[in-house]
PDB file of C-alpha atoms in Angstrom:
ATOM      1  CA  UNK A   1       0.000   0.000   0.000  1.00  0.00           C
ATOM      2  CA  UNK A   2       1.347   3.413  -0.952  1.00  0.00           C
ATOM      3  CA  UNK A   3       0.609   6.281   1.430  1.00  0.00           C
ATOM      4  CA  UNK A   4       1.054   9.797   0.146  1.00  0.00           C
ATOM      5  CA  UNK A   5       0.070  11.630   3.307  1.00  0.00           C
ATOM      6  CA  UNK A   6      -2.654  10.408   5.610  1.00  0.00           C
ATOM      7  CA  UNK A   7      -4.408  13.397   7.214  1.00  0.00           C
ATOM      8  CA  UNK A   8      -6.555  11.066   9.348  1.00  0.00           C
ATOM      9  CA  UNK A   9      -3.506   9.453  10.957  1.00  0.00           C
ATOM     10  CA  UNK A  10      -0.996  12.289  11.004  1.00  0.00           C
ATOM     11  CA  UNK A  11      -3.214  14.734  12.844  1.00  0.00           C
ATOM     12  CA  UNK A  12      -3.123  12.532  15.957  1.00  0.00           C
ATOM     13  CA  UNK A  13       0.535  11.417  15.869  1.00  0.00           C
ATOM     14  CA  UNK A  14      -0.627   7.846  16.533  1.00  0.00           C
ATOM     15  CA  UNK A  15       1.520   4.778  15.849  1.00  0.00           C
ATOM     16  CA  UNK A  16       0.666   3.626  12.329  1.00  0.00           C
ATOM     17  CA  UNK A  17      -0.503   0.132  11.472  1.00  0.00           C
ATOM     18  CA  UNK A  18       1.435  -1.867   8.884  1.00  0.00           C
ATOM     19  CA  UNK A  19       0.286  -2.592   5.329  1.00  0.00           C
ATOM     20  CA  UNK A  20      -3.378  -2.515   4.441  1.00  0.00           C
ATOM     21  CA  UNK A  21      -4.385  -2.329   8.123  1.00  0.00           C
ATOM     22  CA  UNK A  22      -3.307   1.311   7.892  1.00  0.00           C
ATOM     23  CA  UNK A  23      -6.335   1.939   5.645  1.00  0.00           C
ATOM     24  CA  UNK A  24      -8.591   0.616   8.418  1.00  0.00           C
ATOM     25  CA  UNK A  25      -6.833   2.772  11.012  1.00  0.00           C
ATOM     26  CA  UNK A  26      -7.114   5.800   8.765  1.00  0.00           C
ATOM     27  CA  UNK A  27     -10.818   5.117   8.172  1.00  0.00           C
ATOM     28  CA  UNK A  28     -11.467   4.917  11.919  1.00  0.00           C
ATOM     29  CA  UNK A  29      -9.451   8.080  12.569  1.00  0.00           C
ATOM     30  CA  UNK A  30     -11.538  10.150  10.162  1.00  0.00           C
ATOM     31  CA  UNK A  31     -13.820  10.781  13.176  1.00  0.00           C
ATOM     32  CA  UNK A  32     -13.864  14.008  15.156  1.00  0.00           C
ATOM     33  CA  UNK A  33     -11.691  12.698  17.975  1.00  0.00           C
ATOM     34  CA  UNK A  34      -8.462  13.449  19.788  1.00  0.00           C
ATOM     35  CA  UNK A  35      -7.341  16.151  22.158  1.00  0.00           C
ATOM     36  CA  UNK A  36      -8.190  18.770  20.997  1.00  0.00           C
ATOM     37  CA  UNK A  37     -10.905  17.303  18.752  1.00  0.00           C
ATOM     38  CA  UNK A  38     -10.169  17.387  15.035  1.00  0.00           C
ATOM     39  CA  UNK A  39     -12.914  17.759  12.398  1.00  0.00           C
ATOM     40  CA  UNK A  40     -14.726  14.744  10.943  1.00  0.00           C
ATOM     41  CA  UNK A  41     -13.235  13.995   7.523  1.00  0.00           C
ATOM     42  CA  UNK A  42     -16.447  12.237   6.455  1.00  0.00           C
ATOM     43  CA  UNK A  43     -18.575  15.316   7.154  1.00  0.00           C
ATOM     44  CA  UNK A  44     -18.727  16.378   3.507  1.00  0.00           C
ATOM     45  CA  UNK A  45     -18.094  14.775   0.117  1.00  0.00           C
ATOM     46  CA  UNK A  46     -15.221  17.217  -0.462  1.00  0.00           C
ATOM     47  CA  UNK A  47     -13.280  16.301   2.682  1.00  0.00           C
ATOM     48  CA  UNK A  48     -14.171  12.594   2.334  1.00  0.00           C
ATOM     49  CA  UNK A  49     -12.905  12.428  -1.254  1.00  0.00           C
ATOM     50  CA  UNK A  50      -9.771  14.397  -0.338  1.00  0.00           C
ATOM     51  CA  UNK A  51      -9.079  11.810   2.399  1.00  0.00           C
ATOM     52  CA  UNK A  52      -9.712   8.919  -0.029  1.00  0.00           C
ATOM     53  CA  UNK A  53      -7.145  10.293  -2.490  1.00  0.00           C
ATOM     54  CA  UNK A  54      -4.388  10.154   0.147  1.00  0.00           C
ATOM     55  CA  UNK A  55      -4.428   6.337   0.338  1.00  0.00           C
ATOM     56  CA  UNK A  56      -3.952   3.590  -2.207  1.00  0.00           C
ATOM     57  CA  UNK A  57      -7.318   1.871  -2.860  1.00  0.00           C
ATOM     58  CA  UNK A  58      -7.785  -1.177  -5.094  1.00  0.00           C
ATOM     59  CA  UNK A  59     -10.656   0.691  -6.758  1.00  0.00           C
ATOM     60  CA  UNK A  60     -11.098   4.426  -7.197  1.00  0.00           C
ATOM     61  CA  UNK A  61     -14.191   5.175  -5.096  1.00  0.00           C
ATOM     62  CA  UNK A  62     -15.901   8.531  -5.395  1.00  0.00           C
ATOM     63  CA  UNK A  63     -18.238   9.510  -2.581  1.00  0.00           C
ATOM     64  CA  UNK A  64     -21.425  11.551  -2.762  1.00  0.00           C
ATOM     65  CA  UNK A  65     -23.465  12.992   0.109  1.00  0.00           C
ATOM     66  CA  UNK A  66     -25.626   9.814   0.087  1.00  0.00           C
ATOM     67  CA  UNK A  67     -22.527   7.690   0.776  1.00  0.00           C
ATOM     68  CA  UNK A  68     -21.561   9.493   3.976  1.00  0.00           C
ATOM     69  CA  UNK A  69     -24.283   8.222   6.331  1.00  0.00           C
ATOM     70  CA  UNK A  70     -23.694   4.490   5.674  1.00  0.00           C
ATOM     71  CA  UNK A  71     -19.930   5.038   5.958  1.00  0.00           C
ATOM     72  CA  UNK A  72     -20.199   6.872   9.270  1.00  0.00           C
ATOM     73  CA  UNK A  73     -22.509   4.120  10.587  1.00  0.00           C
ATOM     74  CA  UNK A  74     -19.979   1.450   9.607  1.00  0.00           C
ATOM     75  CA  UNK A  75     -17.182   3.515  11.154  1.00  0.00           C
ATOM     76  CA  UNK A  76     -19.120   3.798  14.438  1.00  0.00           C
ATOM     77  CA  UNK A  77     -19.755   0.031  14.532  1.00  0.00           C
ATOM     78  CA  UNK A  78     -16.087  -0.737  13.840  1.00  0.00           C
ATOM     79  CA  UNK A  79     -14.939   1.882  16.361  1.00  0.00           C
ATOM     80  CA  UNK A  80     -17.074   0.213  19.036  1.00  0.00           C
ATOM     81  CA  UNK A  81     -15.514  -3.130  18.087  1.00  0.00           C
ATOM     82  CA  UNK A  82     -11.962  -1.765  18.385  1.00  0.00           C
ATOM     83  CA  UNK A  83     -12.701   0.132  21.602  1.00  0.00           C
ATOM     84  CA  UNK A  84     -14.181  -2.979  23.248  1.00  0.00           C
ATOM     85  CA  UNK A  85     -11.153  -5.085  22.386  1.00  0.00           C
ATOM     86  CA  UNK A  86     -10.963  -8.764  21.493  1.00  0.00           C
ATOM     87  CA  UNK A  87     -12.240 -10.104  24.824  1.00  0.00           C
ATOM     88  CA  UNK A  88     -15.540  -8.226  24.954  1.00  0.00           C
ATOM     89  CA  UNK A  89     -18.754 -10.033  24.070  1.00  0.00           C
ATOM     90  CA  UNK A  90     -21.313  -7.209  23.959  1.00  0.00           C
ATOM     91  CA  UNK A  91     -24.179  -8.603  21.832  1.00  0.00           C
ATOM     92  CA  UNK A  92     -25.649  -5.164  21.044  1.00  0.00           C
ATOM     93  CA  UNK A  93     -22.331  -3.987  19.614  1.00  0.00           C
ATOM     94  CA  UNK A  94     -21.912  -7.181  17.608  1.00  0.00           C
ATOM     95  CA  UNK A  95     -25.460  -6.974  16.223  1.00  0.00           C
ATOM     96  CA  UNK A  96     -24.845  -3.366  15.133  1.00  0.00           C
ATOM     97  CA  UNK A  97     -21.799  -4.470  13.146  1.00  0.00           C
ATOM     98  CA  UNK A  98     -23.822  -7.392  11.732  1.00  0.00           C
ATOM     99  CA  UNK A  99     -26.495  -4.904  10.542  1.00  0.00           C
ATOM    100  CA  UNK A 100     -23.801  -2.905   8.756  1.00  0.00           C
ATOM    101  CA  UNK A 101     -22.379  -6.041   7.118  1.00  0.00           C
ATOM    102  CA  UNK A 102     -25.844  -7.102   5.941  1.00  0.00           C
ATOM    103  CA  UNK A 103     -26.048  -3.942   3.806  1.00  0.00           C
ATOM    104  CA  UNK A 104     -23.255  -5.250   1.573  1.00  0.00           C
ATOM    105  CA  UNK A 105     -23.317  -7.817  -1.203  1.00  0.00           C
ATOM    106  CA  UNK A 106     -20.140  -9.867  -1.645  1.00  0.00           C
ATOM    107  CA  UNK A 107     -18.604 -11.949  -4.403  1.00  0.00           C
ATOM    108  CA  UNK A 108     -15.462 -14.046  -4.585  1.00  0.00           C
ATOM    109  CA  UNK A 109     -13.066 -13.312  -7.449  1.00  0.00           C
ATOM    110  CA  UNK A 110      -9.877 -14.836  -8.743  1.00  0.00           C
ATOM    111  CA  UNK A 111      -7.238 -12.097  -8.909  1.00  0.00           C
ATOM    112  CA  UNK A 112      -3.678 -12.915  -9.973  1.00  0.00           C
ATOM    113  CA  UNK A 113      -4.146 -16.559  -8.995  1.00  0.00           C
ATOM    114  CA  UNK A 114      -5.472 -15.646  -5.526  1.00  0.00           C
ATOM    115  CA  UNK A 115      -9.001 -15.613  -4.196  1.00  0.00           C
ATOM    116  CA  UNK A 116     -10.177 -12.098  -3.402  1.00  0.00           C
ATOM    117  CA  UNK A 117     -13.334 -10.987  -1.657  1.00  0.00           C
ATOM    118  CA  UNK A 118     -15.011  -8.083  -3.452  1.00  0.00           C
ATOM    119  CA  UNK A 119     -18.057  -6.055  -2.561  1.00  0.00           C
ATOM    120  CA  UNK A 120     -20.751  -5.333  -5.119  1.00  0.00           C
ATOM    121  CA  UNK A 121     -21.583  -1.705  -5.788  1.00  0.00           C
ATOM    122  CA  UNK A 122     -19.851   1.653  -5.901  1.00  0.00           C
ATOM    123  CA  UNK A 123     -19.214   4.632  -3.613  1.00  0.00           C
ATOM    124  CA  UNK A 124     -19.427   3.803   0.089  1.00  0.00           C
ATOM    125  CA  UNK A 125     -19.704   0.089  -0.706  1.00  0.00           C
ATOM    126  CA  UNK A 126     -16.260   0.122  -2.346  1.00  0.00           C
ATOM    127  CA  UNK A 127     -14.720   1.833   0.691  1.00  0.00           C
ATOM    128  CA  UNK A 128     -16.527  -0.488   3.120  1.00  0.00           C
ATOM    129  CA  UNK A 129     -15.586  -3.579   1.125  1.00  0.00           C
ATOM    130  CA  UNK A 130     -11.921  -2.627   1.067  1.00  0.00           C
ATOM    131  CA  UNK A 131     -11.842  -1.784   4.790  1.00  0.00           C
ATOM    132  CA  UNK A 132     -13.597  -5.025   5.741  1.00  0.00           C
ATOM    133  CA  UNK A 133     -11.342  -7.082   3.459  1.00  0.00           C
ATOM    134  CA  UNK A 134      -8.330  -5.414   5.096  1.00  0.00           C
ATOM    135  CA  UNK A 135      -9.703  -6.421   8.515  1.00  0.00           C
ATOM    136  CA  UNK A 136     -10.139 -10.006   7.329  1.00  0.00           C
ATOM    137  CA  UNK A 137      -6.498 -10.096   6.190  1.00  0.00           C
ATOM    138  CA  UNK A 138      -5.340  -8.529   9.477  1.00  0.00           C
ATOM    139  CA  UNK A 139      -7.285 -11.153  11.432  1.00  0.00           C
ATOM    140  CA  UNK A 140      -5.686 -13.910   9.367  1.00  0.00           C
ATOM    141  CA  UNK A 141      -2.222 -12.521  10.223  1.00  0.00           C
ATOM    142  CA  UNK A 142      -3.204 -11.952  13.882  1.00  0.00           C
ATOM    143  CA  UNK A 143      -2.688  -8.186  13.592  1.00  0.00           C
ATOM    144  CA  UNK A 144      -6.294  -7.117  14.246  1.00  0.00           C
ATOM    145  CA  UNK A 145      -6.018  -7.226  18.090  1.00  0.00           C
ATOM    146  CA  UNK A 146      -3.088  -4.789  17.857  1.00  0.00           C
ATOM    147  CA  UNK A 147      -5.390  -2.065  16.508  1.00  0.00           C
ATOM    148  CA  UNK A 148      -6.668  -0.292  19.615  1.00  0.00           C
ATOM    149  CA  UNK A 149      -8.566   2.810  20.664  1.00  0.00           C
ATOM    150  CA  UNK A 150      -6.901   5.189  23.110  1.00  0.00           C
ATOM    151  CA  UNK A 151      -8.296   4.511  26.578  1.00  0.00           C
ATOM    152  CA  UNK A 152      -8.782   8.236  27.214  1.00  0.00           C
ATOM    153  CA  UNK A 153     -12.553   8.586  26.581  1.00  0.00           C
ATOM    154  CA  UNK A 154     -12.089  12.188  25.446  1.00  0.00           C
ATOM    155  CA  UNK A 155      -9.658  10.986  22.793  1.00  0.00           C
ATOM    156  CA  UNK A 156     -10.304   7.401  21.557  1.00  0.00           C
ATOM    157  CA  UNK A 157      -7.866   7.781  18.634  1.00  0.00           C
ATOM    158  CA  UNK A 158      -7.096   4.440  16.971  1.00  0.00           C
ATOM    159  CA  UNK A 159      -3.429   3.393  17.091  1.00  0.00           C
ATOM    160  CA  UNK A 160      -1.348   0.320  16.350  1.00  0.00           C
ATOM    161  CA  UNK A 161       0.174  -1.404  19.377  1.00  0.00           C
ATOM    162  CA  UNK A 162       3.538  -2.773  18.281  1.00  0.00           C
ATOM    163  CA  UNK A 163       4.678  -3.551  21.833  1.00  0.00           C
ATOM    164  CA  UNK A 164       5.803  -7.110  22.439  1.00  0.00           C
ATOM    165  CA  UNK A 165       3.082  -7.893  24.983  1.00  0.00           C
ATOM    166  CA  UNK A 166       0.397  -5.689  23.348  1.00  0.00           C
ATOM    167  CA  UNK A 167      -0.050  -3.682  26.542  1.00  0.00           C
ATOM    168  CA  UNK A 168      -0.271  -0.116  25.204  1.00  0.00           C
ATOM    169  CA  UNK A 169      -3.480   1.705  26.090  1.00  0.00           C
ATOM    170  CA  UNK A 170      -2.754   5.319  25.037  1.00  0.00           C
ATOM    171  CA  UNK A 171      -2.396   6.533  21.466  1.00  0.00           C
ATOM    172  CA  UNK A 172       0.209   9.001  22.693  1.00  0.00           C
ATOM    173  CA  UNK A 173       1.721   8.486  26.131  1.00  0.00           C
ATOM    174  CA  UNK A 174       2.948  12.060  26.468  1.00  0.00           C
ATOM    175  CA  UNK A 175      -0.575  13.455  26.009  1.00  0.00           C
ATOM    176  CA  UNK A 176      -3.264  11.013  27.102  1.00  0.00           C
ATOM    177  CA  UNK A 177      -1.049   8.709  29.177  1.00  0.00           C
ATOM    178  CA  UNK A 178       0.573  11.434  31.254  1.00  0.00           C
ATOM    179  CA  UNK A 179      -2.778  13.094  31.904  1.00  0.00           C
ATOM    180  CA  UNK A 180      -4.354   9.844  33.142  1.00  0.00           C
ATOM    181  CA  UNK A 181      -1.311   8.886  35.198  1.00  0.00           C
ATOM    182  CA  UNK A 182      -1.213  12.336  36.807  1.00  0.00           C
ATOM    183  CA  UNK A 183      -4.925  12.109  37.729  1.00  0.00           C
ATOM    184  CA  UNK A 184      -4.431   8.604  39.177  1.00  0.00           C
ATOM    185  CA  UNK A 185      -1.415   9.767  41.184  1.00  0.00           C
ATOM    186  CA  UNK A 186      -3.340  12.733  42.614  1.00  0.00           C
ATOM    187  CA  UNK A 187      -6.272  10.475  43.521  1.00  0.00           C
ATOM    188  CA  UNK A 188      -3.936   8.070  45.347  1.00  0.00           C
ATOM    189  CA  UNK A 189      -2.360  10.955  47.281  1.00  0.00           C
ATOM    190  CA  UNK A 190      -5.796  12.202  48.389  1.00  0.00           C
ATOM    191  CA  UNK A 191      -6.700   8.747  49.719  1.00  0.00           C
ATOM    192  CA  UNK A 192      -3.407   8.114  51.563  1.00  0.00           C
ATOM    193  CA  UNK A 193      -3.329   9.198  55.218  1.00  0.00           C
ATOM    194  CA  UNK A 194      -0.849  11.975  56.019  1.00  0.00           C
TER     195      UNK A 194
END
């Protein structure tokens, strides 16, 4: 995957995911998130198409205003999945993602001697199909659990955890991590007897 400049990822200074998983991370980071909050890149066709042109897509999707609502719904369902982590079993969250998946029609193609999953349709369906195919590949390579949402609820930026034991919880330790650790330290001091 060739990345020219990813405004969704660069604006948060989050650790980037490898390969095609970076497209998924970028898609999730198009939200209005972070500290301070950045604008939603899927708020208008102009900003959405500008974001799309920064990444290498197998097709050349072009988004209209009608494409934005289904894309933001898919993004919210995937964000909830990433934020919950691999161990969570929230049925409501899972059924929301299942509803989003049901909106897509899939077909299996033979591409350069390899089987490839392709979504039927144009616009948002092309973006969704590529993102979901990238997730499937990441799951196959056991990279999907390394994509995490910052534990700071005011932030929730998606980052790639490349640590050996996959223990990172902050997208940026100097911002969100230090703030949380400082609050925890102050709370402990208030509880301790003098």
